[in-house]
Amino acid sequence: MPKYDYDIGIIGAGAAGLTVASGTSQLGAKTLLIEKEKDLGGDCLHYGCVPSKTLIRTARVRSLMKRAGEFGLPEAGLEPVDFKKVTTRIQDVISVIQKHDSVERFCSLGVKVEFGEAGFIDSHSISLNGSTVSARQWVIATGSSPSAPNIQGLEDTPYITNKEIFYLDSLPPSMIVLGGGPIGVELSQAMARLGTEVTLIQRSGQILSRDDRDMAEMALAALRADGVKVYLDTDILRTEDKGTHKEVFFIQAGREHSVKAHTLLVALGRSPNSEGLRLENAAIETGPDGWIKVDRRMRTSQRHIYAAGDATGAFQFTHAAGYEGGIIVANAVFHLPRKADYTWMPHCTYIDPELAGIGLNEGQAKERGIDYSVWTEKFADNDRALAEGESRGRIKLLLDAKERPLGVQIFGPHSGELINEWVAAMAGRVKPGALAGAIHPYPTLGEINKRVAGGFLSKKLFSDRVRKVLRLIFNLRGS
Ligand SMILES: Cc1cc2nc3c(=O)[nH]c(=O)nc-3n(C[C@H](O)[C@H](O)[C@H](O)COP(=O)(O)OP(=O)(O)OC[C@H]3O[C@@H](n4cnc5c(N)ncnc54)[C@H](O)[C@@H]3O)c2cc1C
């Protein structure tokens, strides 16, 4: 009789858990997948990427309708938005994708799917719905939830997060958004475009503080152009529930301010979903904020228990969760010592225009004392962007002293797609010269990648030194 019920047990059926389950089961490991919600798919499908990108698309269509005159079209009459119809569309998209993440699909791959909340009994067993289940190896893929920050009065002020916004019945007439990270920024712009009066309050001096300030400032201008009122450099004092509205009090530039709105949305960071997991029973170490500690092979302090995705707190992206899931499959099934390498982890904030990046930005290069040069191109010089009426933004390429790419940031139309060329180039160690020499179809936004890569080559090519040498050759040949 086998010592354990399963070869591998996975707790949490989001991006990370589903990746591991599909890999291990197809490789023949007896796999158990446990999910506490009623559907598989996790935050990305139900409260994150999918609903937010669907909402953003609807908001963009409305924003384009507002701009009809710019495209030589008759002005479009804009009726107020029936938010119920918007959320219905969101649910429709979710339900199509849900089929890819269905119990039936995973069962057909050979995964045993169980619903319920898992908690460790010891390092090989968990309790689930009153029973004990054991596995040789475990994977914690329980994700994260919106943090409930310690703000005076917040506990008594009704507020929403990403868990509720996509399920509202009506469009809030006004909304205060606390937090200028990717979630706060994306939702602020989308709701403003749909007709909500949005005020965003951000603690630091820039929104999207993980991006370079000059890039984030373009995103800030885009938010403001859509009517979002933004307060930076603030210190929130307290919130109050005034019945018909909520009020937020804060200090900015030494003065106390207050703003009122119908709805309060809190997007002030994330916390790990480790409550109820009883990690102490398995002696699994966590960091100070409860994120699960892992090594580069995604192993926790118990070598046979892995963790991936948001639960580790490293890179809170679906593509990071999927990547880490793959590392676990290699280690747990093949026993290959494969390690996670985040050097070329891309990111994108789906504000319009989008802000995407890969590798180091200027701030990070400075912090590390790396010698770098910056090369940029504007979308205003890209023919396709002009034709599309989307000429805001620019690309910024950082090269090291040996002219190798350190990183790229793009603020502009479809930059989440444009960054993919850099993803391939960086992963394949393609030199900028090769990108500059490659033929790109005309007219495309992607030509901006070729142009920025060619920028430093032309500087070399048209340098005084090259010109002098050529002049000498021409003179020797005679005219
Ligand atoms: C508004 C918003 C927009 C986002 N947009 C993007 C985007 O555009 N691109 C991007 O890459 N990322 C985006 N993200 C981040 C992305 O959603 C997460 O990084 C991703 O979902 C993490 O996957 P995961 O598998 O780690 O966790 P999750 O997807 O959260 O899955 C964890 C699962 O574990 C379950 N669980 C928890 N505890 C237990 C337990 N004890 N027992 C059983 N089950 C349990 C949960 O119910 C959940 O289903 C967004 C996030 C938000 C909030």
PDB file of N, CA, C and O in Angstrom, residues 65-123:
ATOM      1  N   MET A  65     -15.749  56.540 -28.235  1.00  0.00           N
ATOM      2  CA  MET A  65     -17.003  57.152 -28.702  1.00  0.00           C
ATOM      3  C   MET A  65     -16.985  58.655 -28.414  1.00  0.00           C
ATOM      4  O   MET A  65     -17.409  59.466 -29.228  1.00  0.00           O
ATOM      5  N   LYS A  66     -16.442  59.019 -27.246  1.00  0.00           N
ATOM      6  CA  LYS A  66     -16.351  60.435 -26.881  1.00  0.00           C
ATOM      7  C   LYS A  66     -15.458  61.189 -27.850  1.00  0.00           C
ATOM      8  O   LYS A  66     -15.636  62.379 -28.078  1.00  0.00           O
ATOM      9  N   ARG A  67     -14.476  60.467 -28.408  1.00  0.00           N
ATOM     10  CA  ARG A  67     -13.499  61.114 -29.301  1.00  0.00           C
ATOM     11  C   ARG A  67     -13.916  61.019 -30.774  1.00  0.00           C
ATOM     12  O   ARG A  67     -13.096  61.316 -31.655  1.00  0.00           O
ATOM     13  N   ALA A  68     -15.167  60.596 -31.027  1.00  0.00           N
ATOM     14  CA  ALA A  68     -15.591  60.344 -32.413  1.00  0.00           C
ATOM     15  C   ALA A  68     -15.221  61.489 -33.349  1.00  0.00           C
ATOM     16  O   ALA A  68     -14.711  61.273 -34.459  1.00  0.00           O
ATOM     17  N   GLY A  69     -15.435  62.726 -32.896  1.00  0.00           N
ATOM     18  CA  GLY A  69     -15.159  63.903 -33.725  1.00  0.00           C
ATOM     19  C   GLY A  69     -13.712  63.950 -34.208  1.00  0.00           C
ATOM     20  O   GLY A  69     -13.433  64.336 -35.351  1.00  0.00           O
ATOM     21  N   GLU A  70     -12.787  63.499 -33.354  1.00  0.00           N
ATOM     22  CA  GLU A  70     -11.347  63.500 -33.713  1.00  0.00           C
ATOM     23  C   GLU A  70     -11.060  62.618 -34.921  1.00  0.00           C
ATOM     24  O   GLU A  70     -10.063  62.776 -35.597  1.00  0.00           O
ATOM     25  N   PHE A  71     -11.931  61.622 -35.149  1.00  0.00           N
ATOM     26  CA  PHE A  71     -11.706  60.675 -36.243  1.00  0.00           C
ATOM     27  C   PHE A  71     -12.549  61.025 -37.473  1.00  0.00           C
ATOM     28  O   PHE A  71     -12.730  60.209 -38.374  1.00  0.00           O
ATOM     29  N   GLY A  72     -13.084  62.246 -37.453  1.00  0.00           N
ATOM     30  CA  GLY A  72     -13.876  62.708 -38.590  1.00  0.00           C
ATOM     31  C   GLY A  72     -15.277  62.140 -38.599  1.00  0.00           C
ATOM     32  O   GLY A  72     -15.938  62.125 -39.642  1.00  0.00           O
ATOM     33  N   LEU A  73     -15.721  61.640 -37.453  1.00  0.00           N
ATOM     34  CA  LEU A  73     -17.069  61.044 -37.384  1.00  0.00           C
ATOM     35  C   LEU A  73     -18.034  62.017 -36.706  1.00  0.00           C
ATOM     36  O   LEU A  73     -17.594  62.909 -35.959  1.00  0.00           O
ATOM     37  N   PRO A  74     -19.347  61.818 -36.934  1.00  0.00           N
ATOM     38  CA  PRO A  74     -20.288  62.665 -36.193  1.00  0.00           C
ATOM     39  C   PRO A  74     -20.144  62.398 -34.687  1.00  0.00           C
ATOM     40  O   PRO A  74     -19.824  61.272 -34.295  1.00  0.00           O
ATOM     41  N   GLU A  75     -20.346  63.409 -33.883  1.00  0.00           N
ATOM     42  CA  GLU A  75     -20.257  63.224 -32.431  1.00  0.00           C
ATOM     43  C   GLU A  75     -21.261  62.140 -31.999  1.00  0.00           C
ATOM     44  O   GLU A  75     -22.386  62.128 -32.484  1.00  0.00           O
ATOM     45  N   ALA A  76     -20.827  61.241 -31.118  1.00  0.00           N
ATOM     46  CA  ALA A  76     -21.740  60.184 -30.651  1.00  0.00           C
ATOM     47  C   ALA A  76     -22.434  60.675 -29.380  1.00  0.00           C
ATOM     48  O   ALA A  76     -21.761  61.160 -28.470  1.00  0.00           O
ATOM     49  N   GLY A  77     -23.753  60.522 -29.337  1.00  0.00           N
ATOM     50  CA  GLY A  77     -24.470  60.898 -28.115  1.00  0.00           C
ATOM     51  C   GLY A  77     -24.180  59.860 -27.043  1.00  0.00           C
ATOM     52  O   GLY A  77     -24.318  58.665 -27.296  1.00  0.00           O
ATOM     53  N   LEU A  78     -23.740  60.299 -25.884  1.00  0.00           N
ATOM     54  CA  LEU A  78     -23.370  59.330 -24.844  1.00  0.00           C
ATOM     55  C   LEU A  78     -24.424  59.264 -23.750  1.00  0.00           C
ATOM     56  O   LEU A  78     -24.557  60.176 -22.947  1.00  0.00           O
ATOM     57  N   GLU A  79     -25.144  58.156 -23.739  1.00  0.00           N
ATOM     58  CA  GLU A  79     -26.129  57.915 -22.681  1.00  0.00           C
ATOM     59  C   GLU A  79     -25.384  57.498 -21.416  1.00  0.00           C
ATOM     60  O   GLU A  79     -24.293  56.925 -21.511  1.00  0.00           O
ATOM     61  N   PRO A  80     -25.980  57.722 -20.227  1.00  0.00           N
ATOM     62  CA  PRO A  80     -25.319  57.218 -19.009  1.00  0.00           C
ATOM     63  C   PRO A  80     -25.173  55.698 -19.069  1.00  0.00           C
ATOM     64  O   PRO A  80     -25.964  55.008 -19.707  1.00  0.00           O
ATOM     65  N   VAL A  81     -24.141  55.211 -18.401  1.00  0.00           N
ATOM     66  CA  VAL A  81     -23.838  53.775 -18.471  1.00  0.00           C
ATOM     67  C   VAL A  81     -24.739  52.971 -17.529  1.00  0.00           C
ATOM     68  O   VAL A  81     -24.928  53.350 -16.370  1.00  0.00           O
ATOM     69  N   ASP A  82     -25.283  51.881 -18.063  1.00  0.00           N
ATOM     70  CA  ASP A  82     -26.006  50.936 -17.209  1.00  0.00           C
ATOM     71  C   ASP A  82     -24.966  49.893 -16.777  1.00  0.00           C
ATOM     72  O   ASP A  82     -24.619  48.984 -17.534  1.00  0.00           O
ATOM     73  N   PHE A  83     -24.470  50.048 -15.575  1.00  0.00           N
ATOM     74  CA  PHE A  83     -23.324  49.229 -15.139  1.00  0.00           C
ATOM     75  C   PHE A  83     -23.678  47.742 -15.070  1.00  0.00           C
ATOM     76  O   PHE A  83     -22.811  46.883 -15.223  1.00  0.00           O
ATOM     77  N   LYS A  84     -24.951  47.471 -14.864  1.00  0.00           N
ATOM     78  CA  LYS A  84     -25.375  46.061 -14.798  1.00  0.00           C
ATOM     79  C   LYS A  84     -25.028  45.357 -16.124  1.00  0.00           C
ATOM     80  O   LYS A  84     -24.601  44.211 -16.146  1.00  0.00           O
ATOM     81  N   LYS A  85     -25.217  46.119 -17.236  1.00  0.00           N
ATOM     82  CA  LYS A  85     -24.910  45.524 -18.549  1.00  0.00           C
ATOM     83  C   LYS A  85     -23.397  45.322 -18.699  1.00  0.00           C
ATOM     84  O   LYS A  85     -22.947  44.370 -19.329  1.00  0.00           O
ATOM     85  N   VAL A  86     -22.643  46.227 -18.118  1.00  0.00           N
ATOM     86  CA  VAL A  86     -21.175  46.091 -18.180  1.00  0.00           C
ATOM     87  C   VAL A  86     -20.745  44.860 -17.388  1.00  0.00           C
ATOM     88  O   VAL A  86     -19.931  44.052 -17.862  1.00  0.00           O
ATOM     89  N   THR A  87     -21.312  44.695 -16.196  1.00  0.00           N
ATOM     90  CA  THR A  87     -20.899  43.540 -15.378  1.00  0.00           C
ATOM     91  C   THR A  87     -21.427  42.232 -15.979  1.00  0.00           C
ATOM     92  O   THR A  87     -20.821  41.180 -15.814  1.00  0.00           O
ATOM     93  N   THR A  88     -22.540  42.322 -16.708  1.00  0.00           N
ATOM     94  CA  THR A  88     -23.032  41.109 -17.382  1.00  0.00           C
ATOM     95  C   THR A  88     -22.008  40.678 -18.433  1.00  0.00           C
ATOM     96  O   THR A  88     -21.695  39.491 -18.574  1.00  0.00           O
ATOM     97  N   ARG A  89     -21.479  41.656 -19.157  1.00  0.00           N
ATOM     98  CA  ARG A  89     -20.465  41.310 -20.162  1.00  0.00           C
ATOM     99  C   ARG A  89     -19.226  40.703 -19.469  1.00  0.00           C
ATOM    100  O   ARG A  89     -18.658  39.709 -19.940  1.00  0.00           O
ATOM    101  N   ILE A  90     -18.873  41.274 -18.338  1.00  0.00           N
ATOM    102  CA  ILE A  90     -17.721  40.742 -17.587  1.00  0.00           C
ATOM    103  C   ILE A  90     -17.988  39.276 -17.220  1.00  0.00           C
ATOM    104  O   ILE A  90     -17.134  38.399 -17.424  1.00  0.00           O
ATOM    105  N   GLN A  91     -19.197  39.013 -16.722  1.00  0.00           N
ATOM    106  CA  GLN A  91     -19.526  37.636 -16.331  1.00  0.00           C
ATOM    107  C   GLN A  91     -19.526  36.690 -17.535  1.00  0.00           C
ATOM    108  O   GLN A  91     -19.125  35.534 -17.428  1.00  0.00           O
ATOM    109  N   ASP A  92     -19.971  37.218 -18.682  1.00  0.00           N
ATOM    110  CA  ASP A  92     -19.977  36.383 -19.899  1.00  0.00           C
ATOM    111  C   ASP A  92     -18.553  35.971 -20.273  1.00  0.00           C
ATOM    112  O   ASP A  92     -18.296  34.814 -20.623  1.00  0.00           O
ATOM    113  N   VAL A  93     -17.636  36.927 -20.197  1.00  0.00           N
ATOM    114  CA  VAL A  93     -16.240  36.616 -20.547  1.00  0.00           C
ATOM    115  C   VAL A  93     -15.670  35.606 -19.549  1.00  0.00           C
ATOM    116  O   VAL A  93     -15.034  34.616 -19.927  1.00  0.00           O
ATOM    117  N   ILE A  94     -15.957  35.854 -18.259  1.00  0.00           N
ATOM    118  CA  ILE A  94     -15.458  34.924 -17.234  1.00  0.00           C
ATOM    119  C   ILE A  94     -15.986  33.516 -17.509  1.00  0.00           C
ATOM    120  O   ILE A  94     -15.235  32.537 -17.441  1.00  0.00           O
ATOM    121  N   SER A  95     -17.273  33.420 -17.856  1.00  0.00           N
ATOM    122  CA  SER A  95     -17.822  32.062 -18.005  1.00  0.00           C
ATOM    123  C   SER A  95     -17.237  31.323 -19.208  1.00  0.00           C
ATOM    124  O   SER A  95     -17.115  30.103 -19.176  1.00  0.00           O
ATOM    125  N   VAL A  96     -16.823  32.065 -20.241  1.00  0.00           N
ATOM    126  CA  VAL A  96     -16.166  31.376 -21.371  1.00  0.00           C
ATOM    127  C   VAL A  96     -14.804  30.834 -20.911  1.00  0.00           C
ATOM    128  O   VAL A  96     -14.469  29.665 -21.144  1.00  0.00           O
ATOM    129  N   ILE A  97     -14.064  31.687 -20.220  1.00  0.00           N
ATOM    130  CA  ILE A  97     -12.718  31.264 -19.779  1.00  0.00           C
ATOM    131  C   ILE A  97     -12.823  30.171 -18.707  1.00  0.00           C
ATOM    132  O   ILE A  97     -11.970  29.289 -18.614  1.00  0.00           O
ATOM    133  N   GLN A  98     -13.895  30.242 -17.917  1.00  0.00           N
ATOM    134  CA  GLN A  98     -14.095  29.247 -16.861  1.00  0.00           C
ATOM    135  C   GLN A  98     -14.064  27.814 -17.425  1.00  0.00           C
ATOM    136  O   GLN A  98     -13.616  26.886 -16.754  1.00  0.00           O
ATOM    137  N   LYS A  99     -14.498  27.685 -18.692  1.00  0.00           N
ATOM    138  CA  LYS A  99     -14.509  26.339 -19.298  1.00  0.00           C
ATOM    139  C   LYS A  99     -13.095  25.768 -19.389  1.00  0.00           C
ATOM    140  O   LYS A  99     -12.887  24.578 -19.229  1.00  0.00           O
ATOM    141  N   HIS A 100     -12.096  26.662 -19.635  1.00  0.00           N
ATOM    142  CA  HIS A 100     -10.706  26.162 -19.697  1.00  0.00           C
ATOM    143  C   HIS A 100     -10.249  25.718 -18.309  1.00  0.00           C
ATOM    144  O   HIS A 100      -9.368  24.899 -18.162  1.00  0.00           O
ATOM    145  N   ASP A 101     -10.838  26.361 -17.303  1.00  0.00           N
ATOM    146  CA  ASP A 101     -10.424  26.065 -15.919  1.00  0.00           C
ATOM    147  C   ASP A 101     -11.513  25.260 -15.210  1.00  0.00           C
ATOM    148  O   ASP A 101     -11.768  25.453 -14.026  1.00  0.00           O
ATOM    149  N   SER A 102     -12.182  24.388 -15.937  1.00  0.00           N
ATOM    150  CA  SER A 102     -13.308  23.672 -15.316  1.00  0.00           C
ATOM    151  C   SER A 102     -12.847  22.402 -14.610  1.00  0.00           C
ATOM    152  O   SER A 102     -11.789  21.843 -14.919  1.00  0.00           O
ATOM    153  N   VAL A 103     -13.683  21.969 -13.682  1.00  0.00           N
ATOM    154  CA  VAL A 103     -13.397  20.725 -12.965  1.00  0.00           C
ATOM    155  C   VAL A 103     -13.307  19.571 -13.970  1.00  0.00           C
ATOM    156  O   VAL A 103     -12.390  18.736 -13.906  1.00  0.00           O
ATOM    157  N   GLU A 104     -14.239  19.580 -14.953  1.00  0.00           N
ATOM    158  CA  GLU A 104     -14.270  18.493 -15.955  1.00  0.00           C
ATOM    159  C   GLU A 104     -12.934  18.407 -16.680  1.00  0.00           C
ATOM    160  O   GLU A 104     -12.379  17.328 -16.872  1.00  0.00           O
ATOM    161  N   ARG A 105     -12.413  19.583 -17.060  1.00  0.00           N
ATOM    162  CA  ARG A 105     -11.154  19.569 -17.819  1.00  0.00           C
ATOM    163  C   ARG A 105     -10.033  18.974 -16.968  1.00  0.00           C
ATOM    164  O   ARG A 105      -9.262  18.120 -17.426  1.00  0.00           O
ATOM    165  N   PHE A 106      -9.969  19.399 -15.713  1.00  0.00           N
ATOM    166  CA  PHE A 106      -8.881  18.906 -14.869  1.00  0.00           C
ATOM    167  C   PHE A 106      -9.063  17.431 -14.520  1.00  0.00           C
ATOM    168  O   PHE A 106      -8.081  16.689 -14.436  1.00  0.00           O
ATOM    169  N   CYS A 107     -10.327  17.024 -14.350  1.00  0.00           N
ATOM    170  CA  CYS A 107     -10.562  15.595 -14.098  1.00  0.00           C
ATOM    171  C   CYS A 107     -10.121  14.788 -15.312  1.00  0.00           C
ATOM    172  O   CYS A 107      -9.507  13.723 -15.185  1.00  0.00           O
ATOM    173  N   SER A 108     -10.385  15.340 -16.519  1.00  0.00           N
ATOM    174  CA  SER A 108     -10.007  14.586 -17.722  1.00  0.00           C
ATOM    175  C   SER A 108      -8.476  14.477 -17.845  1.00  0.00           C
ATOM    176  O   SER A 108      -7.955  13.582 -18.505  1.00  0.00           O
ATOM    177  N   LEU A 109      -7.756  15.388 -17.183  1.00  0.00           N
ATOM    178  CA  LEU A 109      -6.287  15.285 -17.195  1.00  0.00           C
ATOM    179  C   LEU A 109      -5.796  14.295 -16.135  1.00  0.00           C
ATOM    180  O   LEU A 109      -4.606  14.043 -15.993  1.00  0.00           O
ATOM    181  N   GLY A 110      -6.752  13.825 -15.314  1.00  0.00           N
ATOM    182  CA  GLY A 110      -6.377  12.843 -14.280  1.00  0.00           C
ATOM    183  C   GLY A 110      -6.221  13.455 -12.899  1.00  0.00           C
ATOM    184  O   GLY A 110      -5.757  12.784 -11.971  1.00  0.00           O
ATOM    185  N   VAL A 111      -6.639  14.720 -12.739  1.00  0.00           N
ATOM    186  CA  VAL A 111      -6.514  15.371 -11.425  1.00  0.00           C
ATOM    187  C   VAL A 111      -7.752  15.043 -10.588  1.00  0.00           C
ATOM    188  O   VAL A 111      -8.869  15.048 -11.091  1.00  0.00           O
ATOM    189  N   LYS A 112      -7.540  14.778  -9.321  1.00  0.00           N
ATOM    190  CA  LYS A 112      -8.678  14.634  -8.403  1.00  0.00           C
ATOM    191  C   LYS A 112      -8.938  16.028  -7.818  1.00  0.00           C
ATOM    192  O   LYS A 112      -8.046  16.636  -7.218  1.00  0.00           O
ATOM    193  N   VAL A 113     -10.148  16.557  -8.050  1.00  0.00           N
ATOM    194  CA  VAL A 113     -10.458  17.909  -7.576  1.00  0.00           C
ATOM    195  C   VAL A 113     -11.380  17.825  -6.365  1.00  0.00           C
ATOM    196  O   VAL A 113     -12.395  17.122  -6.401  1.00  0.00           O
ATOM    197  N   GLU A 114     -11.003  18.524  -5.300  1.00  0.00           N
ATOM    198  CA  GLU A 114     -11.844  18.559  -4.095  1.00  0.00           C
ATOM    199  C   GLU A 114     -12.093  20.007  -3.702  1.00  0.00           C
ATOM    200  O   GLU A 114     -11.200  20.848  -3.851  1.00  0.00           O
ATOM    201  N   PHE A 115     -13.290  20.301  -3.209  1.00  0.00           N
ATOM    202  CA  PHE A 115     -13.602  21.647  -2.733  1.00  0.00           C
ATOM    203  C   PHE A 115     -13.637  21.678  -1.211  1.00  0.00           C
ATOM    204  O   PHE A 115     -14.155  20.760  -0.583  1.00  0.00           O
ATOM    205  N   GLY A 116     -13.062  22.725  -0.651  1.00  0.00           N
ATOM    206  CA  GLY A 116     -13.034  22.869   0.807  1.00  0.00           C
ATOM    207  C   GLY A 116     -11.791  23.626   1.208  1.00  0.00           C
ATOM    208  O   GLY A 116     -10.917  23.889   0.371  1.00  0.00           O
ATOM    209  N   GLU A 117     -11.698  23.997   2.474  1.00  0.00           N
ATOM    210  CA  GLU A 117     -10.542  24.765   2.938  1.00  0.00           C
ATOM    211  C   GLU A 117      -9.534  23.829   3.590  1.00  0.00           C
ATOM    212  O   GLU A 117      -9.860  23.142   4.564  1.00  0.00           O
ATOM    213  N   ALA A 118      -8.327  23.814   3.045  1.00  0.00           N
ATOM    214  CA  ALA A 118      -7.303  22.893   3.549  1.00  0.00           C
ATOM    215  C   ALA A 118      -6.467  23.568   4.637  1.00  0.00           C
ATOM    216  O   ALA A 118      -6.159  24.744   4.544  1.00  0.00           O
ATOM    217  N   GLY A 119      -6.120  22.802   5.655  1.00  0.00           N
ATOM    218  CA  GLY A 119      -5.216  23.299   6.704  1.00  0.00           C
ATOM    219  C   GLY A 119      -4.266  22.169   7.083  1.00  0.00           C
ATOM    220  O   GLY A 119      -4.695  21.009   7.177  1.00  0.00           O
ATOM    221  N   PHE A 120      -2.972  22.494   7.306  1.00  0.00           N
ATOM    222  CA  PHE A 120      -1.994  21.438   7.605  1.00  0.00           C
ATOM    223  C   PHE A 120      -2.222  20.822   8.986  1.00  0.00           C
ATOM    224  O   PHE A 120      -2.521  21.526   9.952  1.00  0.00           O
ATOM    225  N   ILE A 121      -2.082  19.503   9.034  1.00  0.00           N
ATOM    226  CA  ILE A 121      -2.076  18.782  10.316  1.00  0.00           C
ATOM    227  C   ILE A 121      -0.618  18.540  10.699  1.00  0.00           C
ATOM    228  O   ILE A 121      -0.192  18.741  11.822  1.00  0.00           O
ATOM    229  N   ASP A 122       0.157  18.093   9.700  1.00  0.00           N
ATOM    230  CA  ASP A 122       1.606  17.982   9.859  1.00  0.00           C
ATOM    231  C   ASP A 122       2.211  18.210   8.476  1.00  0.00           C
ATOM    232  O   ASP A 122       1.487  18.606   7.553  1.00  0.00           O
ATOM    233  N   SER A 123       3.478  17.903   8.305  1.00  0.00           N
ATOM    234  CA  SER A 123       4.101  18.322   7.047  1.00  0.00           C
ATOM    235  C   SER A 123       3.728  17.426   5.856  1.00  0.00           C
ATOM    236  O   SER A 123       4.114  17.715   4.727  1.00  0.00           O
TER     237      SER A 123
END
